[in-house]
Each structure stands twice: as C-alpha cells, then as structure tokens.
mmCIF file of C-alpha atoms and ligand atoms in Angstrom:
data_model
loop_
_atom_site.group_PDB
_atom_site.id
_atom_site.type_symbol
_atom_site.label_atom_id
_atom_site.label_comp_id
_atom_site.label_asym_id
_atom_site.label_seq_id
_atom_site.Cartn_x
_atom_site.Cartn_y
_atom_site.Cartn_z
ATOM 1 C CA MET A 1 -0.020 -0.161 -0.163
ATOM 2 C CA ALA A 2 1.298 3.093 -1.278
ATOM 3 C CA LEU A 3 1.067 5.146 2.328
ATOM 4 C CA ALA A 4 3.977 6.660 4.349
ATOM 5 C CA ALA A 5 4.743 5.064 7.474
ATOM 6 C CA ALA A 6 2.411 6.863 9.794
ATOM 7 C CA SER A 7 -0.327 9.266 9.794
ATOM 8 C CA THR A 8 0.759 12.855 10.306
ATOM 9 C CA ILE A 9 -0.860 15.812 11.447
ATOM 10 C CA ASN A 10 -0.476 18.513 8.886
ATOM 11 C CA PRO A 11 0.020 21.904 11.178
ATOM 12 C CA LEU A 12 -2.080 23.375 8.128
ATOM 13 C CA LEU A 13 -5.006 21.158 9.445
ATOM 14 C CA SER A 14 -4.774 21.284 13.114
ATOM 15 C CA TRP A 15 -8.168 23.120 13.146
ATOM 16 C CA ALA A 16 -9.980 20.197 11.056
ATOM 17 C CA SER A 17 -11.528 17.554 13.385
ATOM 18 C CA ASP A 18 -10.048 14.205 11.922
ATOM 19 C CA ALA A 19 -6.081 13.956 11.599
ATOM 20 C CA ALA A 20 -4.750 14.541 8.126
ATOM 21 C CA THR A 21 -2.757 11.760 6.666
ATOM 22 C CA THR A 22 0.314 11.390 4.304
ATOM 23 C CA VAL A 23 -0.247 9.565 0.857
ATOM 24 C CA PRO A 24 1.882 10.227 -1.839
ATOM 25 C CA GLY A 25 0.403 12.248 -4.587
ATOM 26 C CA LYS A 26 -2.493 13.414 -1.877
ATOM 27 C CA ASP A 27 -2.430 16.299 0.268
ATOM 28 C CA GLY A 28 -3.501 16.779 4.013
ATOM 29 C CA MET A 29 -6.521 14.319 3.468
ATOM 30 C CA ILE A 30 -8.484 12.801 6.021
ATOM 31 C CA LEU A 31 -8.088 8.928 6.179
ATOM 32 C CA ARG A 32 -11.155 6.823 6.478
ATOM 33 C CA SER A 33 -10.037 3.487 5.771
ATOM 34 C CA PHE A 34 -6.503 1.997 5.217
ATOM 35 C CA ARG A 35 -7.138 -1.538 4.343
ATOM 36 C CA PHE A 36 -8.976 -0.236 1.176
ATOM 37 C CA LEU A 37 -7.724 3.561 0.734
ATOM 38 C CA ASP A 38 -10.131 5.612 1.315
ATOM 39 C CA LEU A 39 -9.402 9.658 1.698
ATOM 40 C CA GLU A 40 -11.771 12.157 2.432
ATOM 41 C CA MET A 41 -10.821 16.235 1.654
ATOM 42 C CA PRO A 42 -11.319 18.463 4.502
ATOM 43 C CA PRO A 43 -14.465 20.730 3.851
ATOM 44 C CA GLU A 44 -12.331 23.815 3.650
ATOM 45 C CA TYR A 45 -10.560 22.565 0.322
ATOM 46 C CA ALA A 46 -13.733 23.183 -1.049
ATOM 47 C CA ASN A 47 -12.620 26.703 -2.003
ATOM 48 C CA SER A 48 -12.052 26.252 -5.864
ATOM 49 C CA TRP A 49 -14.182 25.304 -8.834
ATOM 50 C CA ILE A 50 -11.884 22.515 -9.647
ATOM 51 C CA THR A 51 -10.489 20.296 -7.175
ATOM 52 C CA SER A 52 -6.896 19.545 -7.419
ATOM 53 C CA VAL A 53 -6.060 15.725 -7.691
ATOM 54 C CA PRO A 54 -4.307 15.980 -4.493
ATOM 55 C CA HIS A 55 -7.466 17.127 -2.914
ATOM 56 C CA PHE A 56 -9.621 14.850 -4.392
ATOM 57 C CA PHE A 57 -11.367 12.202 -2.597
ATOM 58 C CA VAL A 58 -10.472 8.485 -2.939
ATOM 59 C CA ARG A 59 -12.979 5.787 -2.428
ATOM 60 C CA ASN A 60 -12.150 1.848 -2.947
ATOM 61 C CA HIS A 61 -14.199 -1.041 -1.870
ATOM 62 C CA MET A 62 -11.026 -3.228 -2.653
ATOM 63 C CA HIS A 63 -7.308 -3.216 -3.305
ATOM 64 C CA GLU A 64 -6.233 -0.829 -6.154
ATOM 65 C CA PRO A 65 -4.722 -3.275 -8.990
ATOM 66 C CA ALA A 66 -1.224 -3.816 -7.709
ATOM 67 C CA THR A 67 0.604 -3.653 -11.200
ATOM 68 C CA LEU A 68 -0.843 -2.591 -13.975
ATOM 69 C CA ASP A 69 1.127 -2.507 -17.346
ATOM 70 C CA ILE A 70 -0.223 0.210 -19.953
ATOM 71 C CA GLY A 71 1.600 -2.001 -22.999
ATOM 72 C CA THR A 72 -0.994 -5.054 -21.973
ATOM 73 C CA TRP A 73 -4.153 -3.273 -20.833
ATOM 74 C CA GLU A 74 -6.974 -3.939 -22.835
ATOM 75 C CA LEU A 75 -10.583 -2.901 -22.675
ATOM 76 C CA THR A 76 -13.188 -5.327 -24.044
ATOM 77 C CA VAL A 77 -16.537 -4.491 -25.291
ATOM 78 C CA GLY A 78 -18.997 -7.486 -25.413
ATOM 79 C CA GLY A 79 -22.102 -8.991 -24.490
ATOM 80 C CA GLU A 80 -25.569 -7.661 -26.496
ATOM 81 C CA VAL A 81 -23.013 -6.456 -29.619
ATOM 82 C CA GLU A 82 -22.435 -7.054 -32.961
ATOM 83 C CA ASN A 83 -19.050 -6.611 -33.141
ATOM 84 C CA PRO A 84 -17.449 -7.413 -29.841
ATOM 85 C CA LEU A 85 -14.115 -5.008 -29.729
ATOM 86 C CA THR A 86 -10.758 -5.384 -27.850
ATOM 87 C CA LEU A 87 -9.090 -1.721 -27.501
ATOM 88 C CA THR A 88 -5.716 -0.919 -26.127
ATOM 89 C CA ILE A 89 -4.535 2.840 -25.169
ATOM 90 C CA ALA A 90 -3.500 3.826 -28.467
ATOM 91 C CA ASP A 91 -7.286 2.660 -29.965
ATOM 92 C CA LEU A 92 -9.003 4.618 -27.441
ATOM 93 C CA LEU A 93 -6.951 7.665 -27.946
ATOM 94 C CA LYS A 94 -8.026 7.833 -31.750
ATOM 95 C CA PHE A 95 -11.527 8.203 -30.538
ATOM 96 C CA GLU A 96 -12.829 12.177 -30.475
ATOM 97 C CA THR A 97 -12.106 13.585 -27.097
ATOM 98 C CA HIS A 98 -15.045 15.157 -25.137
ATOM 99 C CA THR A 99 -14.463 17.011 -21.683
ATOM 100 C CA VAL A 100 -16.796 17.562 -18.851
ATOM 101 C CA THR A 101 -16.502 19.264 -15.713
ATOM 102 C CA ASN A 102 -18.082 16.717 -13.198
ATOM 103 C CA THR A 103 -18.798 17.136 -9.418
ATOM 104 C CA LEU A 104 -18.076 13.262 -8.018
ATOM 105 C CA GLU A 105 -19.610 12.434 -4.823
ATOM 106 C CA CYS A 106 -20.050 9.176 -3.021
ATOM 107 C CA ALA A 107 -23.477 8.135 -2.444
ATOM 108 C CA GLY A 108 -22.373 7.753 1.116
ATOM 109 C CA ASN A 109 -20.996 11.359 1.712
ATOM 110 C CA GLY A 110 -22.808 12.442 5.033
ATOM 111 C CA ARG A 111 -23.258 8.997 6.509
ATOM 112 C CA ALA A 112 -21.243 10.021 9.648
ATOM 113 C CA PHE A 113 -24.311 12.337 10.239
ATOM 114 C CA GLU A 114 -26.815 9.469 10.019
ATOM 115 C CA ASP A 115 -28.782 8.966 13.539
ATOM 116 C CA PRO A 116 -29.422 5.996 14.268
ATOM 117 C CA HIS A 117 -25.692 5.327 13.422
ATOM 118 C CA VAL A 118 -25.589 3.004 10.072
ATOM 119 C CA PRO A 119 -22.605 0.824 9.120
ATOM 120 C CA GLY A 120 -20.045 1.706 6.241
ATOM 121 C CA ILE A 121 -17.611 4.100 5.676
ATOM 122 C CA GLN A 122 -18.225 7.105 8.172
ATOM 123 C CA TRP A 123 -17.769 9.990 5.413
ATOM 124 C CA ALA A 124 -18.595 13.227 6.673
ATOM 125 C CA LYS A 125 -18.940 16.050 4.231
ATOM 126 C CA GLY A 126 -15.853 15.668 1.622
ATOM 127 C CA ALA A 127 -16.462 12.782 -0.312
ATOM 128 C CA VAL A 128 -16.952 15.245 -3.229
ATOM 129 C CA GLY A 129 -15.125 16.959 -5.675
ATOM 130 C CA THR A 130 -15.123 18.725 -9.009
ATOM 131 C CA ALA A 131 -12.440 17.664 -11.758
ATOM 132 C CA ARG A 132 -12.445 17.974 -15.748
ATOM 133 C CA PHE A 133 -12.626 14.301 -16.997
ATOM 134 C CA SER A 134 -11.401 13.946 -20.789
ATOM 135 C CA GLY A 135 -11.651 11.015 -22.906
ATOM 136 C CA PRO A 136 -13.924 9.262 -25.635
ATOM 137 C CA ARG A 137 -17.889 9.205 -25.191
ATOM 138 C CA LEU A 138 -19.167 5.996 -24.160
ATOM 139 C CA ARG A 139 -21.510 6.194 -27.275
ATOM 140 C CA ASP A 140 -18.903 6.480 -29.617
ATOM 141 C CA ILE A 141 -17.488 2.967 -28.490
ATOM 142 C CA LEU A 142 -20.663 1.471 -27.965
ATOM 143 C CA ARG A 143 -21.746 2.814 -31.564
ATOM 144 C CA ARG A 144 -18.458 1.018 -32.927
ATOM 145 C CA ALA A 145 -19.531 -2.095 -31.420
ATOM 146 C CA GLY A 146 -23.221 -1.956 -32.755
ATOM 147 C CA VAL A 147 -25.666 -2.343 -29.881
ATOM 148 C CA LYS A 148 -28.033 -5.344 -30.383
ATOM 149 C CA PRO A 149 -32.004 -4.134 -29.824
ATOM 150 C CA THR A 150 -31.912 -6.543 -27.011
ATOM 151 C CA GLY A 151 -29.026 -4.351 -24.891
ATOM 152 C CA LYS A 152 -30.763 -2.678 -22.225
ATOM 153 C CA HIS A 153 -27.617 -1.894 -19.519
ATOM 154 C CA VAL A 154 -24.249 -1.435 -19.720
ATOM 155 C CA MET A 155 -21.975 -3.123 -17.310
ATOM 156 C CA PHE A 156 -18.628 -1.988 -16.039
ATOM 157 C CA HIS A 157 -15.730 -3.908 -14.661
ATOM 158 C CA GLY A 158 -12.660 -2.686 -13.195
ATOM 159 C CA LEU A 159 -9.349 -4.441 -12.233
ATOM 160 C CA ASP A 160 -9.416 -4.212 -8.459
ATOM 161 C CA GLU A 161 -7.589 -6.885 -6.604
ATOM 162 C CA VAL A 162 -10.567 -8.794 -4.784
ATOM 163 C CA PRO A 163 -9.528 -10.127 -1.685
ATOM 164 C CA GLY A 164 -10.994 -13.431 -0.466
ATOM 165 C CA LYS A 165 -14.758 -13.775 -0.318
ATOM 166 C CA VAL A 166 -15.503 -10.073 -1.203
ATOM 167 C CA PRO A 167 -17.826 -10.019 -4.084
ATOM 168 C CA PRO A 168 -16.377 -7.986 -7.353
ATOM 169 C CA PHE A 169 -17.091 -4.039 -7.762
ATOM 170 C CA ILE A 170 -19.440 -4.944 -10.973
ATOM 171 C CA ARG A 171 -22.345 -2.692 -11.640
ATOM 172 C CA SER A 172 -24.188 -1.988 -14.736
ATOM 173 C CA ILE A 173 -25.841 1.735 -16.066
ATOM 174 C CA PRO A 174 -29.389 1.860 -18.233
ATOM 175 C CA LEU A 175 -28.248 2.186 -22.018
ATOM 176 C CA GLU A 176 -29.859 5.567 -21.741
ATOM 177 C CA LYS A 177 -27.514 7.326 -19.661
ATOM 178 C CA ALA A 178 -24.494 5.290 -21.523
ATOM 179 C CA LEU A 179 -25.339 6.507 -24.735
ATOM 180 C CA ASP A 180 -25.581 10.343 -23.143
ATOM 181 C CA GLY A 181 -22.769 12.716 -24.874
ATOM 182 C CA ASP A 182 -21.612 13.249 -21.688
ATOM 183 C CA THR A 183 -21.173 9.632 -20.380
ATOM 184 C CA LEU A 184 -17.043 8.742 -20.709
ATOM 185 C CA VAL A 185 -14.546 6.257 -20.878
ATOM 186 C CA ALA A 186 -12.069 9.181 -19.303
ATOM 187 C CA THR A 187 -8.347 8.886 -19.596
ATOM 188 C CA GLN A 188 -7.902 12.078 -18.355
ATOM 189 C CA MET A 189 -8.400 14.416 -15.141
ATOM 190 C CA ASN A 190 -7.684 17.718 -14.991
ATOM 191 C CA GLY A 191 -5.519 17.576 -17.826
ATOM 192 C CA ALA A 192 -3.338 14.999 -16.825
ATOM 193 C CA ALA A 193 -3.280 11.269 -17.334
ATOM 194 C CA LEU A 194 -5.562 9.982 -14.730
ATOM 195 C CA ALA A 195 -3.792 9.082 -11.310
ATOM 196 C CA LYS A 196 -3.753 5.352 -10.098
ATOM 197 C CA HIS A 197 -5.904 6.009 -7.163
ATOM 198 C CA HIS A 198 -8.292 7.730 -9.398
ATOM 199 C CA GLY A 199 -8.861 4.638 -11.838
ATOM 200 C CA TYR A 200 -5.688 5.144 -14.622
ATOM 201 C CA PRO A 201 -5.584 4.212 -17.285
ATOM 202 C CA ALA A 202 -9.394 4.477 -17.897
ATOM 203 C CA ARG A 203 -12.421 4.671 -16.015
ATOM 204 C CA ALA A 204 -16.457 5.392 -16.725
ATOM 205 C CA MET A 205 -17.383 8.655 -15.918
ATOM 206 C CA VAL A 206 -20.931 9.208 -15.464
ATOM 207 C CA PRO A 207 -21.835 12.719 -14.784
ATOM 208 C CA GLY A 208 -24.404 14.161 -12.585
ATOM 209 C CA TRP A 209 -24.531 10.284 -10.906
ATOM 210 C CA ILE A 210 -23.389 8.910 -7.693
ATOM 211 C CA GLY A 211 -19.479 8.224 -7.927
ATOM 212 C CA ALA A 212 -20.204 4.145 -7.662
ATOM 213 C CA ALA A 213 -21.304 4.394 -11.163
ATOM 214 C CA SER A 214 -18.232 5.364 -12.424
ATOM 215 C CA CYS A 215 -15.865 2.489 -12.552
ATOM 216 C CA LYS A 216 -11.902 2.749 -12.270
ATOM 217 C CA TRP A 217 -9.276 0.720 -13.851
ATOM 218 C CA LEU A 218 -11.547 -0.156 -16.634
ATOM 219 C CA THR A 219 -10.825 -3.690 -18.369
ATOM 220 C CA GLU A 220 -14.130 -4.843 -19.719
ATOM 221 C CA ILE A 221 -17.616 -3.055 -20.782
ATOM 222 C CA LYS A 222 -20.564 -5.381 -21.450
ATOM 223 C CA VAL A 223 -24.073 -4.863 -22.962
ATOM 224 C CA LEU A 224 -26.625 -6.840 -21.083
ATOM 225 C CA ASP A 225 -30.282 -7.400 -22.010
ATOM 226 C CA LYS A 226 -30.940 -6.149 -17.699
ATOM 227 C CA GLU A 227 -29.557 -4.772 -15.009
ATOM 228 C CA PHE A 228 -26.628 -6.145 -13.419
ATOM 229 C CA GLU A 229 -27.357 -8.629 -10.853
ATOM 230 C CA GLY A 230 -24.609 -8.482 -8.176
ATOM 231 C CA ASN A 231 -23.728 -7.338 -4.491
ATOM 232 C CA PHE A 232 -22.863 -3.714 -5.744
ATOM 233 C CA MET A 233 -26.365 -3.399 -7.460
ATOM 234 C CA SER A 234 -28.298 -5.498 -4.544
ATOM 235 C CA PRO A 235 -28.447 -4.979 -1.834
ATOM 236 C CA GLY A 236 -25.705 -2.294 -2.153
ATOM 237 C CA TYR A 237 -26.258 1.067 -3.482
ATOM 238 C CA ARG A 238 -30.096 1.024 -3.133
ATOM 239 C CA LEU A 239 -32.709 3.243 -1.411
ATOM 240 C CA PRO A 240 -36.153 2.603 0.036
ATOM 241 C CA ASN A 241 -38.845 3.484 -2.565
ATOM 242 C CA GLN A 242 -40.818 5.345 0.522
ATOM 243 C CA PRO A 243 -39.539 6.938 3.951
ATOM 244 C CA ILE A 244 -38.969 4.458 6.104
ATOM 245 C CA LYS A 245 -38.834 4.985 10.382
ATOM 246 C CA PRO A 246 -35.217 5.508 11.196
ATOM 247 C CA GLY A 247 -33.893 2.259 12.537
ATOM 248 C CA ASP A 248 -35.844 0.051 10.231
ATOM 249 C CA ALA A 249 -34.778 -2.098 7.614
ATOM 250 C CA ALA A 250 -35.915 -1.421 4.137
ATOM 251 C CA LYS A 251 -37.740 -4.669 2.180
ATOM 252 C CA PRO A 252 -35.483 -5.565 -0.786
ATOM 253 C CA GLU A 253 -38.388 -5.554 -3.089
ATOM 254 C CA ASP A 254 -39.258 -2.209 -2.226
ATOM 255 C CA THR A 255 -36.070 -0.290 -2.895
ATOM 256 C CA HIS A 256 -34.410 0.845 -6.117
ATOM 257 C CA PRO A 257 -31.178 1.800 -7.323
ATOM 258 C CA VAL A 258 -29.312 4.864 -6.458
ATOM 259 C CA THR A 259 -28.628 7.017 -9.678
ATOM 260 C CA ALA A 260 -28.649 10.605 -9.882
ATOM 261 C CA LEU A 261 -27.045 13.249 -6.973
ATOM 262 C CA ASN A 262 -29.500 15.428 -4.494
ATOM 263 C CA VAL A 263 -29.581 19.007 -4.194
ATOM 264 C CA LYS A 264 -26.560 19.925 -1.741
ATOM 265 C CA SER A 265 -24.467 22.436 -0.346
ATOM 266 C CA LEU A 266 -21.139 22.468 1.320
ATOM 267 C CA ILE A 267 -19.727 25.542 3.702
ATOM 268 C CA SER A 268 -16.106 25.389 3.021
ATOM 269 C CA ALA A 269 -15.356 28.784 5.177
ATOM 270 C CA PRO A 270 -15.729 29.253 8.077
ATOM 271 C CA SER A 271 -14.193 26.266 9.460
ATOM 272 C CA ASP A 272 -16.347 24.354 12.009
ATOM 273 C CA SER A 273 -15.506 25.414 15.772
ATOM 274 C CA SER A 274 -13.209 28.279 14.792
ATOM 275 C CA THR A 275 -13.141 31.345 16.104
ATOM 276 C CA ILE A 276 -12.989 34.279 14.037
ATOM 277 C CA LYS A 277 -11.079 37.596 15.173
ATOM 278 C CA SER A 278 -13.353 39.714 13.217
ATOM 279 C CA ARG A 279 -16.909 40.358 12.995
ATOM 280 C CA SER A 280 -16.734 41.062 9.313
ATOM 281 C CA LEU A 281 -16.300 37.531 7.321
ATOM 282 C CA ASN A 282 -16.814 35.839 4.088
ATOM 283 C CA ILE A 283 -18.874 32.891 4.107
ATOM 284 C CA GLN A 284 -18.496 30.942 1.447
ATOM 285 C CA GLY A 285 -18.644 27.353 -0.138
ATOM 286 C CA VAL A 286 -20.263 24.866 -2.763
ATOM 287 C CA ALA A 287 -23.337 23.937 -4.157
ATOM 288 C CA TRP A 288 -24.280 20.973 -6.526
ATOM 289 C CA ALA A 289 -27.529 19.279 -7.757
ATOM 290 C CA GLY A 290 -26.144 16.097 -9.830
ATOM 291 C CA GLU A 291 -28.264 16.237 -13.178
ATOM 292 C CA ALA A 292 -29.925 19.725 -12.277
ATOM 293 C CA ASP A 293 -28.858 23.110 -11.881
ATOM 294 C CA ILE A 294 -28.217 25.445 -8.806
ATOM 295 C CA THR A 295 -30.806 27.974 -8.748
ATOM 296 C CA LYS A 296 -29.891 29.715 -5.478
ATOM 297 C CA VAL A 297 -28.162 28.951 -2.009
ATOM 298 C CA GLU A 298 -29.385 30.717 0.705
ATOM 299 C CA ILE A 299 -26.965 31.770 3.952
ATOM 300 C CA SER A 300 -28.867 31.614 7.833
ATOM 301 C CA THR A 301 -26.404 33.261 10.291
ATOM 302 C CA ASP A 302 -29.237 32.738 13.131
ATOM 303 C CA ALA A 303 -29.380 28.822 13.165
ATOM 304 C CA GLY A 304 -32.068 28.865 10.586
ATOM 305 C CA ALA A 305 -34.674 31.987 11.884
ATOM 306 C CA THR A 306 -33.655 33.907 8.781
ATOM 307 C CA TRP A 307 -32.221 33.103 5.137
ATOM 308 C CA LYS A 308 -30.285 35.564 2.734
ATOM 309 C CA GLN A 309 -29.308 34.650 -0.599
ATOM 310 C CA ALA A 310 -25.719 34.239 -1.322
ATOM 311 C CA ASP A 311 -23.774 35.586 -4.337
ATOM 312 C CA MET A 312 -23.163 32.794 -6.721
ATOM 313 C CA GLY A 313 -19.364 32.203 -8.633
ATOM 314 C CA LYS A 314 -19.306 32.845 -12.108
ATOM 315 C CA ASP A 315 -17.807 29.557 -13.387
ATOM 316 C CA GLN A 316 -20.571 26.979 -14.263
ATOM 317 C CA ALA A 317 -21.201 23.909 -16.133
ATOM 318 C CA LYS A 318 -23.921 21.605 -16.306
ATOM 319 C CA TYR A 319 -22.744 18.707 -13.878
ATOM 320 C CA ALA A 320 -20.407 20.848 -11.795
ATOM 321 C CA TRP A 321 -20.850 22.731 -8.486
ATOM 322 C CA ARG A 322 -21.099 26.077 -7.950
ATOM 323 C CA LEU A 323 -18.911 28.415 -5.774
ATOM 324 C CA TRP A 324 -21.244 30.903 -3.605
ATOM 325 C CA SER A 325 -19.977 33.378 -1.299
ATOM 326 C CA TYR A 326 -21.830 35.828 1.200
ATOM 327 C CA ARG A 327 -20.551 38.538 2.976
ATOM 328 C CA TRP A 328 -21.793 39.203 6.786
ATOM 329 C CA LYS A 329 -20.884 41.255 9.534
ATOM 330 C CA ALA A 330 -21.641 40.069 12.993
ATOM 331 C CA PRO A 331 -24.031 41.945 15.101
ATOM 332 C CA LYS A 332 -21.695 41.349 18.130
ATOM 333 C CA ALA A 333 -19.138 39.244 19.432
ATOM 334 C CA GLY A 334 -20.602 35.646 20.504
ATOM 335 C CA ASP A 335 -21.451 32.128 19.197
ATOM 336 C CA TYR A 336 -23.096 31.693 15.891
ATOM 337 C CA VAL A 337 -24.668 28.883 13.921
ATOM 338 C CA ILE A 338 -23.857 29.173 10.301
ATOM 339 C CA MET A 339 -25.925 27.062 7.851
ATOM 340 C CA ALA A 340 -26.409 26.596 3.888
ATOM 341 C CA ARG A 341 -29.554 25.633 1.734
ATOM 342 C CA ALA A 342 -29.381 24.966 -1.846
ATOM 343 C CA THR A 343 -32.180 25.161 -4.291
ATOM 344 C CA ASP A 344 -32.128 23.643 -7.802
ATOM 345 C CA SER A 345 -34.165 23.255 -11.167
ATOM 346 C CA HIS A 346 -36.072 20.415 -10.344
ATOM 347 C CA GLY A 347 -37.481 22.102 -7.550
ATOM 348 C CA ARG A 348 -35.460 20.461 -4.781
ATOM 349 C CA VAL A 349 -34.372 22.087 -1.681
ATOM 350 C CA GLN A 350 -31.944 20.867 1.080
ATOM 351 C CA PRO A 351 -34.031 19.683 3.677
ATOM 352 C CA GLU A 352 -33.284 20.511 7.304
ATOM 353 C CA LEU A 353 -32.694 16.794 8.146
ATOM 354 C CA ALA A 354 -32.811 14.185 4.841
ATOM 355 C CA PRO A 355 -34.896 11.381 5.377
ATOM 356 C CA TRP A 356 -32.978 8.508 7.277
ATOM 357 C CA ASN A 357 -31.913 5.434 5.001
ATOM 358 C CA PRO A 358 -30.232 2.118 6.266
ATOM 359 C CA SER A 359 -26.890 2.704 4.359
ATOM 360 C CA GLY A 360 -26.925 6.219 4.854
ATOM 361 C CA TYR A 361 -27.214 7.523 1.057
ATOM 362 C CA LEU A 362 -27.558 10.888 -0.550
ATOM 363 C CA ASN A 363 -27.478 12.441 3.073
ATOM 364 C CA ASN A 364 -28.249 16.152 1.938
ATOM 365 C CA SER A 365 -28.993 17.430 5.679
ATOM 366 C CA ILE A 366 -28.441 21.378 5.242
ATOM 367 C CA ASP A 367 -24.826 22.110 6.591
ATOM 368 C CA LYS A 368 -24.358 23.760 9.473
ATOM 369 C CA VAL A 369 -20.619 25.186 11.055
ATOM 370 C CA LYS A 370 -20.619 26.785 14.520
ATOM 371 C CA ILE A 371 -18.313 29.525 15.192
ATOM 372 C CA ARG A 372 -17.594 32.003 17.765
ATOM 373 C CA VAL A 373 -16.895 35.743 17.073
ATOM 374 C CA ASN A 374 -14.197 37.464 19.298
ATOM 375 C CA ALA A 375 -14.074 40.825 18.049
HETATM 376 N N1 MTE B 1 -14.129 1.428 -9.349
HETATM 377 C C1 MTE B 1 -13.463 0.530 -9.021
HETATM 378 N N2 MTE B 1 -13.208 -0.434 -9.904
HETATM 379 N N3 MTE B 1 -13.523 0.048 -7.698
HETATM 380 C C2 MTE B 1 -14.077 0.793 -6.746
HETATM 381 O O1 MTE B 1 -14.015 0.418 -5.491
HETATM 382 N N4 MTE B 1 -15.530 3.008 -6.290
HETATM 383 C C3 MTE B 1 -16.545 3.693 -6.772
HETATM 384 C C4 MTE B 1 -16.213 4.148 -7.690
HETATM 385 N N5 MTE B 1 -15.200 3.509 -8.848
HETATM 386 C C5 MTE B 1 -15.178 1.851 -7.048
HETATM 387 C C6 MTE B 1 -14.743 2.505 -8.680
HETATM 388 C C7 MTE B 1 -16.990 4.477 -5.685
HETATM 389 S S1 MTE B 1 -18.303 4.250 -4.302
HETATM 390 C C8 MTE B 1 -16.818 5.614 -6.171
HETATM 391 S S2 MTE B 1 -17.647 7.365 -4.875
HETATM 392 C C9 MTE B 1 -16.032 6.622 -7.224
HETATM 393 O O2 MTE B 1 -15.479 5.333 -7.698
HETATM 394 C C10 MTE B 1 -14.825 7.370 -6.426
HETATM 395 O O3 MTE B 1 -13.932 7.659 -7.398
HETATM 396 P P1 MTE B 1 -12.263 8.350 -7.299
HETATM 397 O O4 MTE B 1 -11.969 7.477 -6.204
HETATM 398 O O5 MTE B 1 -11.792 8.709 -8.265
HETATM 399 O O6 MTE B 1 -13.018 9.972 -6.048
#
C-alpha cells in the first residue's frame, strides 16, 4: 500500500476535527480506511471550482491493482453487441475526446451524520470533488461495437484486486445514460493522465450520478439485456421507495438503485468550531445538484431563523458545482450557527434533516458550522 509509514498531523489542518494523513500524491486528506484506501477532503478545500488531484477524495471498495502495464492493458467491449471489440490505449486515444467538468460525490457522503448510526465508511462532508474529465464518449465506443436491440444495460468491470470472498465491484447503468453524449471512458483528469487512485488508465465517468457508477481501472464493458445482478447493485446502492422509520430495515423488493445526486451544499469557510477575530467575514462554499442546476443558495447566520441569498460564482458547467459566497458582519461578539441551503432547477430544496435510510445514502441535510466571533 502506497502509504507513508505513519499518519501525520498536517499543521495547517490542526483545526480539522479529524487527523490529516500523508499519502503520496495526496495532500492533507482525512484517512477513512487504510485496508482499502479511502480518503476524504477536509471541507476547507472546497474553495475552488476545480478540485486539484491531491485534494480529490478516494473511494476504493477493494485493493487498487498492484501492477498495471499500459503495454498489455486492454478494454474489451462485448455482450449484446454485433462486433465485440478489444481496445488498447492507442485505440482509445483515436476516438474523439470530449471533456466534462463533473462533481463526483460518493453516495455515502454524509453518512457519519445519520442518526441512528448506519454501518459503512463514516464519510463526513468531503467525499466530493469537481474535476475536468476527458476521454472518448462511451456512446462512440458502443456505436462502433453496434448495440443489439436486446441491449438494455451497460456493465463496467475494473481491475481491482478482490480479496478473499469479497464480491467484485461490478455495476451497470441503463443504456440510455450510457448513450448520453457526456458519459465518458475518461483517460484524463484535470488535463493529465488519470492518477492510479482515480482509475488509471481509464475509468467510466457517468456525470451527475453517484460516484459508484464511474468504475475505475476499467477493463471490460459488457452490454446486458437487463440490469446487472450482483452485490453492488443489490443489496448495495439501493434506497427505499418510501420513507422508512429511522432504524428500520427496508424490504429488498421495495427499493430502487441510487442514480443521480441530490441537491446539496457545503460550507468551506469559516471552518466548524473556529474562532474569528473580526466581525466581518466571508462565508463561502459550493453547491451541486447532479443532473439539475443550482438556482440559489441561501445562508442563515441565526441557526435557521432567517435566510439571505448568497452570491453565485461565475464558473459553471452542466454537472459541476457552483461556488457561492456571502459577506456578513456579525452584529456582536458571540457564538453563531451558520447554515447553507441550496435549491435546484428541479425544485428540490435541501431539507433540514434528510430522510434516514439504512445505508446512509445521499444525505443532503443542510450544512451547519458553529463559530465564535471574538471581536
Ligand atoms: N471503481 C472500481 N473499480 N472500484 C471501486 O471500488 N469505487 C466507486 C467508484 N469506482 C470504485 C470504483 C466509488 S463508490 C466511488 S465514490 C468512486 O469510484 C470514487 O472515485 P475516486 O476514488 O476517483 O474519487
């Protein structure tokens, strides 16, 4: 495992509630799992439209491939197609390249705040990031293979090393999303070859959907006549069809797969539990909505009693988060609860408390930070 000997506290992050860790190629990230590398971005890094690779979260269900020889790497395309393909990296690079700026979020981001507690990686706020992903459109590859009329779902399989009895990370997406002009087989992230943690040499990139749809270290694409059946499709990554009582189990037949992301916002400054030595401050952060657009972000500085609209940043793209900011003067020294609430073009508004579900998926409860103004 490519981890430095011990976790160290980065002095710049000494205010973070969780210890930062040292991983080559990564900077100041929170270690959520060591066995299979899972790294969370401290919320303070959500301060730029594009997240740098060193600050981009990592979510692995199993071991990353130990060795990966680009000279022998191949991507096969098979199943319900007229002409099965075997593509090398050189073949992939001959397809037209398309770039999508996408906010990638793990379905389990925010799971740590579920009450009652749910099992799984205890992601707090930062299993999310925005990057420019580039590569061929999946649609162009599927067209070359010629999808048969029986093709309904597209399955992705990566080169993860599957330990023992763990089921392999295989999932599928509906053909319609696979044929969307923005769904990619990405070979680049922020203008450079994908880093190993992010799926080198190629990954699926299914914009606006939960991160689990975007399979890393891709080696096989298979067109299926129905949704893939496997652990990571069911029981994994499913939500109850109706709200259930917190703590209750969901009936498997009464669930559906998690697909597009929710409307959500994150406060990047000021930091939670910080003391501010000025009464004037800039409240800022990001907001995203999967396949929808953010229409407004509102800020409360009085624990939700009143709300004011934030200014939106100028950078925008279909599947990317928006930066927002709100200049505020605290009326007097004291303790304050600051909250951010996003609304999107589908009319969705972040709830004060997101409906509980047994896996803690898509938790988009309104973000809050507590601060002390000492001036
Ligand atoms: N692809 C493979 N092959 N194996 C994995 O464990 N994790 C998925 C997805 N693709 C995963 C995978 C999940 S759950 C998420 S949230 C995203 O990758 C995270 O992408 P990142 O690590 O590049 O941030």
